[in-house]
Amino acid sequence: MKILAVIPARAGSKGIPNKNIRIIGGHPLIYYSINNALISKYISDIIVTTDSPEVQIIATQMGVNYKLRGQELCGDAITLDAVIADAVPDNEKWDYIVTMQPTSPTLSAETLDMAIEYAIAHNLDTLISAINAPHLSWSEKEGKKVPNYRERLNRQYLPPCYLETGAFVISRASVVTPKTRIGQKVDVFEIPENESLDIDNFYDLQNAAMILDKKKVAIYVNGNNQRGIGHIYRALEIADEFYTKPDIFFDKNQTEMHIFGKTTHTVIPVNGITELFERCKEEKYDIFINDILSTSIDYMIGLRTILPKAKIINFEDDGEGILKSDLVFNALYQKTDLPQVYSGEKYYISGKLFMFYEPISIKSKVERVFISFGGADPQDYTQRLLDIITKENYKLYKFIIVVGRAYKHIAKAMEYNKFSNIDVYCDVSNMPELMTQCDIAITSRGRTGYEVAILGIPTIAMAQNQREEKHGFVSAEHGFNYLGLNPRDTYIESNLKLYLNLSQEDRREMQKRLLSYDLKSGRRRVMSLINSL
């Protein structure tokens, strides 16, 4: 069977000048239709019909024939039927003629071949590419707008409505004339939505570029009651920033599934690094993100071997592996001389909800205290604070305490709700709502420190481990009262008393320093650097 593909590509596009030769996804637009025709299992020959010298060159370089289109076939009023009929060589006998528009770059060769198979199997005269897009629609009759439906239904219950995409028209050769390519026996072939784009304007062009440039992304993250779960929160925030759905891997020997909470992201357990590398070898990711604390040279070399073309980005990594990374973001650490490492508060990624809350108003007196030590609290500062604030002399103050999913003593902490001035919450969905109810805070030196800073809450902070001692932002310089690692209870209590009695003026000065840093823009800065790789 002989099947000819004809690709019409004139030079005179007015809506998008030079449309057919614009570079998107690293190739001229017409490249994609020519390449699909070349890959097809069924197409025997290809002809590009054009009046563009540039298109002629592209066709020649790709090894296909072109026909120089006469000016009489280049006007806006000329139908595509006449152009296709003119391009078909009359010295050979064809079974089918496939019109392939260069304006459908997201179409795959596999879909094209399935359509050809369908046309042949059903002995069709014509098969037209389409997408099933049922909508509640209206038309006009006798000057009045009238619905095209009898009953309003949700989209999934509406009858099929096929819209032509322009990707291809498969015609029996005998029905192709200067006036038509449509025979008696006609059908439509439904193509996937992500392959249905038909470029007609700059908005379509932008969407096509986004689809063709789409990266395959993976994130490897771990969190537990020793390591903390801020890494998990950040991984889920980063996953939302891509125009694709990343694969989020975790080591089931280090992290439990419930730590991820309720999420519709793709979360995949692996049994150690060996299985992770096997999955990466199969998927061939373009971007790979590590949020696993310090990486080793051996781990990064192994990852580079498996994914030689991938861009590798690490978060909060002070290990030797940063030497093998393309980008490292260490928002919690101080500056470094390595050019690929971006450190400091400018690269902190806040939770989305914090973007919508204004800083607290500084009241004349402290009335409410916020207490939280992240998702795990390995030092069990929560219990130590509970032992302090249940004393008689604190009953006039309101304490809001939040513990996370990885905290070991959740049930015991919840028992303190019996005190009228203590509210204990677990795994809250709206942390800024609770924070903004308070006048001061007591936190650890990780993610929560940034969150209280965004809201301008004067804060006492303590490190959970030696690693947190390296975190530079939560310090007196930036408006915090930092007590170090594992301070004595008497020292914690004396500072709590101090903060409960701070003047309004002193707390305003602390807030001024906390709010002097643009923490809400870190997400934009991080993604700009990742997208520029």
Short mmCIF file of C-alpha atoms in Angstrom, two decimals:
data_model
loop_
_atom_site.label_atom_id
_atom_site.label_comp_id
_atom_site.label_asym_id
_atom_site.label_seq_id
_atom_site.Cartn_x
_atom_site.Cartn_y
_atom_site.Cartn_z
CA MET A 1 0.00 0.00 0.00
CA LYS A 2 1.30 3.44 -0.97
CA ILE A 3 0.49 6.38 1.29
CA LEU A 4 1.60 9.94 0.58
CA ALA A 5 1.86 12.64 3.23
CA VAL A 6 1.38 16.21 1.97
CA ILE A 7 2.46 19.00 4.32
CA PRO A 8 1.24 22.48 3.33
CA ALA A 9 3.48 25.27 4.67
CA ARG A 10 3.18 28.65 3.01
CA ALA A 11 5.23 31.67 4.03
CA GLY A 12 2.48 34.26 4.38
CA SER A 13 1.08 33.71 7.86
CA LYS A 14 -0.32 37.03 9.05
CA GLY A 15 -1.47 36.13 12.56
CA ILE A 16 1.95 34.75 13.53
CA PRO A 17 4.64 36.01 11.13
CA ASN A 18 7.03 33.24 10.02
CA LYS A 19 4.88 30.75 11.93
CA ASN A 20 6.04 27.58 10.18
CA ILE A 21 9.72 28.27 10.76
CA ARG A 22 9.52 29.61 14.32
CA ILE A 23 11.69 27.68 16.77
CA ILE A 24 9.73 25.98 19.54
CA GLY A 25 11.03 23.08 21.60
CA GLY A 26 14.38 23.45 19.86
CA HIS A 27 13.06 22.91 16.30
CA PRO A 28 11.23 24.86 13.58
CA LEU A 29 7.48 24.32 13.81
CA ILE A 30 7.32 22.41 10.52
CA TYR A 31 9.94 19.97 11.80
CA TYR A 32 7.36 18.13 13.90
CA SER A 33 4.97 17.20 11.07
CA ILE A 34 7.86 16.19 8.78
CA ASN A 35 9.40 14.10 11.57
CA ASN A 36 6.10 12.33 12.32
CA ALA A 37 5.73 11.46 8.65
CA LEU A 38 9.29 10.14 8.57
CA ILE A 39 8.75 8.02 11.68
CA SER A 40 5.37 6.65 10.54
CA LYS A 41 5.29 2.92 9.75
CA TYR A 42 2.82 3.46 6.91
CA ILE A 43 3.70 6.66 5.06
CA SER A 44 5.64 5.85 1.88
CA ASP A 45 6.51 9.34 0.62
CA ILE A 46 6.41 12.94 1.81
CA ILE A 47 5.94 16.19 -0.09
CA VAL A 48 6.07 19.64 1.46
CA THR A 49 4.16 22.21 -0.60
CA THR A 50 5.46 25.73 0.03
CA ASP A 51 6.43 29.13 -1.33
CA SER A 52 8.94 29.69 1.48
CA PRO A 53 12.68 29.40 0.73
CA GLU A 54 13.34 28.60 4.40
CA VAL A 55 10.80 25.76 4.41
CA GLN A 56 12.37 24.40 1.23
CA ILE A 57 15.76 24.30 2.97
CA ILE A 58 14.34 22.61 6.08
CA ALA A 59 12.58 19.98 3.94
CA THR A 60 15.76 19.30 1.98
CA GLN A 61 17.88 19.04 5.13
CA MET A 62 15.40 16.55 6.58
CA GLY A 63 15.58 14.46 3.43
CA VAL A 64 12.07 14.99 2.02
CA ASN A 65 10.79 16.40 -1.26
CA TYR A 66 9.10 19.76 -1.68
CA LYS A 67 6.96 21.30 -4.36
CA LEU A 68 7.24 24.99 -5.03
CA ARG A 69 3.72 26.33 -4.78
CA GLY A 70 2.61 28.84 -7.39
CA GLN A 71 1.41 32.25 -6.24
CA GLU A 72 -2.10 31.46 -7.48
CA LEU A 73 -2.29 28.89 -4.65
CA CYS A 74 -0.93 31.17 -1.91
CA GLY A 75 -3.82 33.57 -1.38
CA ASP A 76 -5.94 33.69 1.76
CA ALA A 77 -9.06 32.64 -0.17
CA ILE A 78 -7.48 29.50 -1.66
CA THR A 79 -8.82 26.30 -0.12
CA LEU A 80 -6.49 23.62 1.20
CA ASP A 81 -8.18 21.11 -1.11
CA ALA A 82 -6.69 22.82 -4.16
CA VAL A 83 -3.24 23.03 -2.56
CA ILE A 84 -3.20 19.33 -1.66
CA ALA A 85 -4.47 18.20 -5.06
CA ASP A 86 -1.79 20.31 -6.75
CA ALA A 87 0.97 18.71 -4.66
CA VAL A 88 0.04 15.09 -5.39
CA PRO A 89 2.34 13.70 -8.12
CA ASP A 90 0.33 12.27 -11.01
CA ASN A 91 3.06 9.88 -12.12
CA GLU A 92 2.34 7.41 -9.33
CA LYS A 93 -0.74 5.68 -7.99
CA TRP A 94 -1.51 6.29 -4.32
CA ASP A 95 -3.88 4.49 -2.00
CA TYR A 96 -4.22 7.26 0.59
CA ILE A 97 -3.24 10.92 0.81
CA VAL A 98 -2.58 12.21 4.35
CA THR A 99 -2.79 15.96 4.83
CA MET A 100 -0.56 16.91 7.77
CA GLN A 101 -0.72 20.49 8.98
CA PRO A 102 2.53 21.89 10.39
CA THR A 103 0.49 23.62 13.10
CA SER A 104 0.06 20.46 15.22
CA PRO A 105 3.51 19.94 16.78
CA THR A 106 2.26 17.94 19.77
CA LEU A 107 0.79 15.13 17.67
CA SER A 108 2.73 11.87 18.05
CA ALA A 109 3.68 9.50 15.25
CA GLU A 110 2.06 6.66 17.24
CA THR A 111 -1.31 8.42 17.15
CA LEU A 112 -0.91 9.15 13.45
CA ASP A 113 -0.22 5.48 12.72
CA MET A 114 -3.20 4.34 14.78
CA ALA A 115 -5.39 6.67 12.71
CA ILE A 116 -4.04 5.27 9.44
CA GLU A 117 -4.69 1.74 10.69
CA TYR A 118 -8.23 2.74 11.65
CA ALA A 119 -8.93 4.27 8.23
CA ILE A 120 -7.67 1.17 6.42
CA ALA A 121 -9.42 -1.30 8.73
CA HIS A 122 -12.78 0.47 8.36
CA ASN A 123 -12.38 1.03 4.60
CA LEU A 124 -12.96 4.77 5.01
CA ASP A 125 -12.88 7.42 2.33
CA THR A 126 -11.92 10.11 4.84
CA LEU A 127 -10.76 10.19 8.46
CA ILE A 128 -10.38 13.52 10.28
CA SER A 129 -8.50 14.15 13.51
CA ALA A 130 -10.72 15.43 16.31
CA ILE A 131 -11.02 15.87 20.03
CA ASN A 132 -14.07 15.03 22.06
CA ALA A 133 -14.93 18.31 23.80
CA PRO A 134 -18.54 18.31 25.02
CA HIS A 135 -19.70 21.62 26.45
CA LEU A 136 -22.97 23.32 27.20
CA SER A 137 -23.34 25.41 24.06
CA TRP A 138 -25.78 27.86 22.48
CA SER A 139 -26.71 28.85 18.94
CA GLU A 140 -28.92 31.46 17.35
CA LYS A 141 -32.35 30.94 15.76
CA GLU A 142 -34.51 33.72 14.42
CA GLY A 143 -32.40 36.32 16.19
CA LYS A 144 -32.62 34.64 19.60
CA LYS A 145 -29.95 32.74 21.58
CA VAL A 146 -31.11 29.17 22.22
CA PRO A 147 -29.41 26.25 23.98
CA ASN A 148 -28.11 23.25 22.05
CA TYR A 149 -29.14 20.93 24.85
CA ARG A 150 -32.33 19.72 26.45
CA GLU A 151 -30.97 19.27 29.99
CA ARG A 152 -28.06 20.92 31.82
CA LEU A 153 -25.62 18.16 32.74
CA ASN A 154 -22.06 17.97 34.04
CA ARG A 155 -19.55 17.74 31.22
CA GLN A 156 -18.82 14.05 31.71
CA TYR A 157 -22.51 13.23 31.12
CA LEU A 158 -22.95 15.30 27.96
CA PRO A 159 -23.13 13.52 24.59
CA PRO A 160 -19.91 13.48 22.51
CA CYS A 161 -19.02 16.64 20.61
CA TYR A 162 -16.09 16.18 18.24
CA LEU A 163 -14.08 19.24 17.22
CA GLU A 164 -11.65 18.98 14.31
CA THR A 165 -8.05 19.67 15.33
CA GLY A 166 -6.37 20.17 11.96
CA ALA A 167 -3.65 17.62 12.78
CA PHE A 168 -4.45 15.33 9.85
CA VAL A 169 -7.00 14.39 7.22
CA ILE A 170 -6.55 10.89 5.83
CA SER A 171 -8.24 10.61 2.42
CA ARG A 172 -8.55 7.83 -0.06
CA ALA A 173 -6.54 9.05 -3.05
CA SER A 174 -9.51 8.70 -5.39
CA VAL A 175 -11.55 11.34 -3.49
CA VAL A 176 -8.84 14.02 -3.51
CA THR A 177 -9.69 16.77 -6.02
CA PRO A 178 -9.07 20.54 -6.16
CA LYS A 179 -12.49 20.96 -4.52
CA THR A 180 -12.60 18.31 -1.80
CA ARG A 181 -10.81 15.64 0.21
CA ILE A 182 -14.01 14.31 1.76
CA GLY A 183 -15.51 11.09 0.42
CA GLN A 184 -18.78 9.32 1.14
CA LYS A 185 -17.63 7.18 4.04
CA VAL A 186 -16.31 9.61 6.67
CA ASP A 187 -15.34 9.25 10.31
CA VAL A 188 -13.42 11.17 12.96
CA PHE A 189 -10.48 9.85 14.97
CA GLU A 190 -10.27 11.02 18.56
CA ILE A 191 -6.75 12.04 19.53
CA PRO A 192 -5.42 12.66 23.07
CA GLU A 193 -6.03 16.13 24.46
CA ASN A 194 -2.31 16.81 24.89
CA GLU A 195 -1.81 16.11 21.16
CA SER A 196 -4.71 18.22 19.94
CA LEU A 197 -3.13 21.68 19.94
CA ASP A 198 -3.63 23.53 16.65
CA ILE A 199 -1.52 26.69 16.51
CA ASP A 200 -3.57 29.62 15.31
CA ASN A 201 -2.43 32.49 17.54
CA PHE A 202 0.34 33.46 19.94
CA TYR A 203 -1.49 31.91 22.89
CA ASP A 204 -1.46 28.55 21.06
CA LEU A 205 2.22 29.06 20.24
CA GLN A 206 3.03 29.68 23.89
CA ASN A 207 1.11 26.55 24.96
CA ALA A 208 2.90 24.47 22.35
CA ALA A 209 6.28 25.69 23.56
CA MET A 210 5.33 24.81 27.13
CA ILE A 211 4.25 21.29 26.11
CA LEU A 212 7.29 20.63 23.93
CA ASP A 213 9.69 21.98 26.55
CA LYS A 214 8.01 20.04 29.36
CA LYS A 215 10.54 18.34 31.57
CA LYS A 216 10.28 14.98 33.25
CA VAL A 217 10.84 15.69 36.94
CA ALA A 218 11.65 13.52 39.95
CA ILE A 219 12.09 14.44 43.61
CA TYR A 220 13.82 12.26 46.19
CA VAL A 221 12.97 13.21 49.77
CA ASN A 222 13.02 11.67 53.23
CA GLY A 223 11.69 12.78 56.62
CA ASN A 224 11.11 11.26 60.04
CA ASN A 225 10.99 12.13 63.72
CA GLN A 226 14.77 12.53 63.90
CA ARG A 227 15.43 14.26 60.61
CA GLY A 228 12.28 16.37 60.72
CA ILE A 229 9.64 16.64 58.02
CA GLY A 230 10.31 20.14 56.70
CA HIS A 231 11.93 18.38 53.74
CA ILE A 232 8.60 16.71 52.96
CA TYR A 233 6.71 20.02 53.12
CA ARG A 234 9.25 21.69 50.83
CA ALA A 235 9.20 18.81 48.33
CA LEU A 236 5.42 19.07 48.03
CA GLU A 237 5.65 22.85 47.57
CA ILE A 238 8.30 22.48 44.86
CA ALA A 239 6.25 19.78 43.13
CA ASP A 240 3.42 22.30 42.70
CA GLU A 241 5.70 24.69 40.82
CA PHE A 242 6.22 22.51 37.75
CA TYR A 243 3.80 22.35 34.82
CA THR A 244 3.94 18.59 35.09
CA LYS A 245 3.39 16.01 37.83
CA PRO A 246 6.75 14.96 39.31
CA ASP A 247 7.47 11.50 40.65
CA ILE A 248 8.21 11.91 44.37
CA PHE A 249 10.37 9.06 45.69
CA PHE A 250 11.12 8.22 49.31
CA ASP A 251 13.05 5.44 51.01
CA LYS A 252 10.50 3.31 52.86
CA ASN A 253 13.25 2.30 55.32
CA GLN A 254 13.58 5.93 56.42
CA THR A 255 10.18 7.52 55.78
CA GLU A 256 6.60 6.40 56.34
CA MET A 257 3.93 7.11 53.74
CA HIS A 258 1.63 8.89 56.21
CA ILE A 259 4.28 11.61 56.65
CA PHE A 260 3.20 13.01 53.27
CA GLY A 261 -0.33 13.61 54.54
CA LYS A 262 -3.19 14.00 52.09
CA THR A 263 -1.75 14.66 48.65
CA THR A 264 -2.67 13.84 45.06
CA HIS A 265 0.97 13.97 43.99
CA THR A 266 2.58 10.73 42.84
CA VAL A 267 4.45 9.45 45.92
CA ILE A 268 6.55 6.31 45.33
CA PRO A 269 8.30 4.20 48.01
CA VAL A 270 11.63 2.59 47.11
CA ASN A 271 13.71 0.05 48.98
CA GLY A 272 16.98 1.95 49.17
CA ILE A 273 19.24 3.67 46.63
CA THR A 274 19.57 0.60 44.37
CA GLU A 275 15.85 0.54 43.61
CA LEU A 276 15.81 4.35 43.23
CA PHE A 277 18.56 4.16 40.61
CA GLU A 278 16.75 1.35 38.77
CA ARG A 279 13.62 3.50 38.53
CA CYS A 280 15.64 6.49 37.34
CA LYS A 281 17.29 4.39 34.65
CA GLU A 282 13.85 3.43 33.34
CA GLU A 283 12.29 6.90 33.45
CA LYS A 284 15.26 9.04 32.25
CA TYR A 285 14.34 12.21 34.14
CA ASP A 286 15.33 15.66 32.86
CA ILE A 287 15.32 17.24 36.34
CA PHE A 288 16.16 15.40 39.55
CA ILE A 289 15.78 17.08 42.95
CA ASN A 290 17.32 15.81 46.18
CA ASP A 291 15.98 16.93 49.56
CA ILE A 292 17.68 14.34 51.76
CA LEU A 293 20.13 16.36 53.89
CA SER A 294 23.83 15.89 53.08
CA THR A 295 24.65 13.99 49.90
CA SER A 296 27.85 12.01 49.38
CA ILE A 297 30.17 12.08 46.40
CA ASP A 298 29.46 8.39 45.75
CA TYR A 299 25.68 8.95 45.69
CA MET A 300 25.96 11.90 43.30
CA ILE A 301 28.38 10.08 40.97
CA GLY A 302 25.98 7.14 40.87
CA LEU A 303 23.05 9.45 40.10
CA ARG A 304 25.07 11.21 37.38
CA THR A 305 25.90 7.84 35.81
CA ILE A 306 22.22 6.83 35.73
CA LEU A 307 20.99 10.25 34.53
CA PRO A 308 23.88 11.73 32.51
CA LYS A 309 21.71 14.40 30.82
CA ALA A 310 19.65 15.39 33.84
CA LYS A 311 19.98 18.62 35.80
CA ILE A 312 20.44 17.76 39.48
CA ILE A 313 19.30 20.18 42.18
CA ASN A 314 19.89 19.68 45.92
CA PHE A 315 18.18 21.40 48.86
CA GLU A 316 19.71 22.06 52.30
CA ASP A 317 22.81 20.07 51.41
CA ASP A 318 26.17 20.75 53.07
CA GLY A 319 27.72 17.42 52.07
CA GLU A 320 30.45 16.74 49.52
CA GLY A 321 27.80 15.88 46.94
CA ILE A 322 27.18 19.56 46.24
CA LEU A 323 30.36 19.51 44.11
CA LYS A 324 28.51 17.30 41.61
CA SER A 325 25.25 19.29 41.60
CA ASP A 326 24.03 21.76 39.01
CA LEU A 327 22.25 23.84 41.66
CA VAL A 328 22.11 23.82 45.44
CA PHE A 329 19.69 25.89 47.54
CA ASN A 330 20.68 26.24 51.18
CA ALA A 331 18.19 28.77 52.52
CA LEU A 332 19.05 27.86 56.11
CA TYR A 333 22.82 28.20 55.74
CA GLN A 334 25.19 31.09 55.26
CA LYS A 335 27.02 32.12 52.11
CA THR A 336 29.46 29.88 50.26
CA ASP A 337 32.06 30.49 47.56
CA LEU A 338 30.78 27.68 45.32
CA PRO A 339 29.11 29.24 42.24
CA GLN A 340 26.30 26.66 42.01
CA VAL A 341 25.28 27.10 45.67
CA TYR A 342 22.67 29.75 46.55
CA SER A 343 22.48 30.35 50.28
CA GLY A 344 20.47 32.46 52.67
CA GLU A 345 16.93 33.54 53.32
CA LYS A 346 16.43 34.78 49.73
CA TYR A 347 15.92 31.15 48.69
CA TYR A 348 13.48 30.07 51.37
CA ILE A 349 10.27 28.55 49.94
CA SER A 350 7.30 29.53 52.05
CA GLY A 351 4.05 27.62 52.21
CA LYS A 352 1.44 28.96 49.81
CA LEU A 353 -0.97 30.03 52.56
CA PHE A 354 1.62 32.36 54.09
CA MET A 355 1.54 34.41 50.87
CA PHE A 356 -1.98 35.60 51.74
CA TYR A 357 -1.53 36.68 55.37
CA GLU A 358 -0.46 40.11 56.58
CA PRO A 359 1.93 40.55 59.53
CA ILE A 360 0.38 40.63 62.98
CA SER A 361 -0.51 43.89 64.70
CA ILE A 362 1.66 44.51 67.74
CA LYS A 363 -0.66 44.90 70.72
CA SER A 364 0.02 46.90 73.87
CA LYS A 365 0.42 43.69 75.91
CA VAL A 366 1.24 40.06 75.17
CA GLU A 367 -1.85 37.90 75.58
CA ARG A 368 -1.32 34.84 73.34
CA VAL A 369 1.74 32.67 72.72
CA PHE A 370 2.34 30.38 69.72
CA ILE A 371 4.51 27.27 70.34
CA SER A 372 5.65 24.79 67.68
CA PHE A 373 8.82 22.84 67.03
CA GLY A 374 8.21 21.53 63.53
CA GLY A 375 6.80 18.21 62.42
CA ALA A 376 9.01 15.95 64.56
CA ASP A 377 10.43 17.81 67.61
CA PRO A 378 13.19 15.24 68.41
CA GLN A 379 14.27 17.20 71.54
CA ASP A 380 10.66 17.09 72.81
CA TYR A 381 10.70 20.82 73.51
CA THR A 382 6.90 20.60 73.35
CA GLN A 383 6.67 18.60 76.57
CA ARG A 384 9.22 20.82 78.28
CA LEU A 385 7.17 23.92 77.42
CA LEU A 386 3.96 22.22 78.54
CA ASP A 387 5.57 21.50 81.91
CA ILE A 388 6.42 25.20 82.22
CA ILE A 389 3.18 26.82 81.05
CA THR A 390 0.92 24.66 83.24
CA LYS A 391 2.28 26.50 86.26
CA GLU A 392 -0.13 28.76 88.10
CA ASN A 393 1.59 32.02 87.12
CA TYR A 394 0.88 31.46 83.37
CA LYS A 395 -2.86 30.84 83.55
CA LEU A 396 -3.69 34.41 82.46
CA TYR A 397 -1.99 33.82 79.08
CA LYS A 398 -3.38 31.81 76.17
CA PHE A 399 -1.03 29.21 74.62
CA ILE A 400 -1.55 27.73 71.15
CA ILE A 401 0.61 24.63 70.60
CA VAL A 402 1.02 22.77 67.31
CA VAL A 403 2.66 19.36 66.94
CA GLY A 404 3.39 17.64 63.64
CA ARG A 405 2.71 14.26 62.06
CA ALA A 406 6.10 12.85 63.08
CA TYR A 407 5.91 13.86 66.77
CA LYS A 408 6.19 10.76 68.98
CA HIS A 409 3.95 11.90 71.84
CA ILE A 410 0.88 13.27 70.10
CA ALA A 411 -1.66 11.54 72.36
CA LYS A 412 0.04 12.78 75.52
CA ALA A 413 0.25 16.35 74.19
CA MET A 414 -3.45 16.35 73.31
CA GLU A 415 -4.32 15.64 76.94
CA TYR A 416 -3.26 19.19 77.81
CA ASN A 417 -6.38 20.52 76.09
CA LYS A 418 -8.01 20.00 79.49
CA PHE A 419 -6.37 23.25 80.58
CA SER A 420 -8.58 26.20 79.70
CA ASN A 421 -5.65 28.38 78.59
CA ILE A 422 -3.95 25.72 76.41
CA ASP A 423 -5.05 24.63 72.93
CA VAL A 424 -3.05 21.77 71.40
CA TYR A 425 -3.40 21.05 67.67
CA CYS A 426 -1.92 18.29 65.54
CA ASP A 427 -1.04 18.55 61.84
CA VAL A 428 -3.04 21.72 61.17
CA SER A 429 -3.97 22.67 57.60
CA ASN A 430 -3.86 26.43 58.17
CA MET A 431 -0.79 27.24 60.25
CA PRO A 432 -0.75 31.01 59.53
CA GLU A 433 -4.30 31.33 60.83
CA LEU A 434 -3.17 30.05 64.25
CA MET A 435 0.09 32.00 64.21
CA THR A 436 -1.56 35.34 63.45
CA GLN A 437 -3.75 34.96 66.55
CA CYS A 438 -0.64 35.25 68.73
CA ASP A 439 1.64 38.01 69.98
CA ILE A 440 4.90 36.10 70.47
CA ALA A 441 6.20 32.65 69.49
CA ILE A 442 8.58 29.92 70.63
CA THR A 443 9.94 27.69 67.85
CA SER A 444 12.86 25.63 66.62
CA ARG A 445 15.41 26.98 64.16
CA GLY A 446 14.10 25.41 60.96
CA ARG A 447 11.19 26.10 58.64
CA THR A 448 8.94 27.48 61.40
CA GLY A 449 11.45 30.25 62.07
CA TYR A 450 10.91 31.59 58.57
CA GLU A 451 7.15 31.31 58.93
CA VAL A 452 6.98 33.45 62.07
CA ALA A 453 9.33 35.96 60.40
CA ILE A 454 6.96 36.33 57.43
CA LEU A 455 4.20 37.20 59.90
CA GLY A 456 6.39 39.50 61.97
CA ILE A 457 5.97 37.60 65.27
CA PRO A 458 8.66 38.28 67.92
CA THR A 459 10.13 34.84 68.60
CA ILE A 460 12.27 32.80 70.97
CA ALA A 461 14.08 30.00 69.09
CA MET A 462 16.03 26.86 69.97
CA ALA A 463 18.02 24.44 67.82
CA GLN A 464 16.83 20.82 67.60
CA ASN A 465 20.22 19.36 66.70
CA GLN A 466 23.77 20.28 65.71
CA ARG A 467 22.71 20.74 62.12
CA GLU A 468 20.17 23.39 63.12
CA GLU A 469 22.94 25.21 64.98
CA LYS A 470 24.38 26.01 61.55
CA HIS A 471 21.16 27.69 60.40
CA GLY A 472 21.97 31.36 60.17
CA PHE A 473 18.73 33.25 59.66
CA VAL A 474 17.13 32.60 63.04
CA SER A 475 19.45 34.85 65.05
CA ALA A 476 19.50 38.08 67.05
CA GLU A 477 20.72 39.91 63.96
CA HIS A 478 17.42 39.18 62.23
CA GLY A 479 15.14 39.88 65.18
CA PHE A 480 15.05 36.53 67.04
CA ASN A 481 16.05 35.57 70.57
CA TYR A 482 18.10 32.43 69.92
CA LEU A 483 18.80 30.23 72.96
CA GLY A 484 21.06 27.61 71.35
CA LEU A 485 20.78 23.81 71.41
CA ASN A 486 18.96 22.11 74.27
CA PRO A 487 19.00 25.01 76.77
CA ARG A 488 18.09 24.38 80.40
CA ASP A 489 14.42 24.68 81.36
CA THR A 490 15.23 27.54 83.71
CA TYR A 491 16.82 29.45 80.84
CA ILE A 492 13.81 28.80 78.58
CA GLU A 493 11.42 29.96 81.30
CA SER A 494 13.36 33.12 82.09
CA ASN A 495 13.28 34.12 78.42
CA LEU A 496 9.58 33.33 78.19
CA LYS A 497 8.93 35.64 81.16
CA LEU A 498 11.05 38.31 79.48
CA TYR A 499 9.05 38.11 76.25
CA LEU A 500 5.71 38.07 78.04
CA ASN A 501 6.65 41.41 79.56
CA LEU A 502 8.28 43.06 76.55
CA SER A 503 7.01 46.55 75.82
CA GLN A 504 5.01 47.26 72.69
CA GLU A 505 7.87 49.42 71.43
CA ASP A 506 10.45 46.62 71.86
CA ARG A 507 8.23 44.12 70.05
CA ARG A 508 7.66 46.57 67.20
CA GLU A 509 11.40 46.95 66.79
CA MET A 510 11.79 43.16 66.64
CA GLN A 511 9.01 42.94 64.08
CA LYS A 512 10.62 45.62 61.96
CA ARG A 513 13.80 43.55 61.69
CA LEU A 514 11.86 40.33 60.95
CA LEU A 515 9.90 41.99 58.14
CA SER A 516 12.94 43.58 56.53
CA TYR A 517 13.55 40.38 54.54
CA ASP A 518 11.53 39.54 51.41
CA LEU A 519 10.80 35.93 52.31
CA LYS A 520 7.70 35.59 50.15
CA SER A 521 9.70 35.90 46.90
CA GLY A 522 11.99 32.93 47.54
CA ARG A 523 9.77 30.55 45.59
CA ARG A 524 10.01 32.75 42.49
CA ARG A 525 13.81 33.08 42.82
CA VAL A 526 14.31 29.32 43.19
CA MET A 527 12.12 28.38 40.22
CA SER A 528 13.69 31.06 38.03
CA LEU A 529 17.12 29.51 38.60
CA ILE A 530 15.84 25.95 38.05
CA ASN A 531 14.06 26.92 34.84
CA SER A 532 17.18 28.66 33.54
CA LEU A 533 19.26 25.45 33.63
#
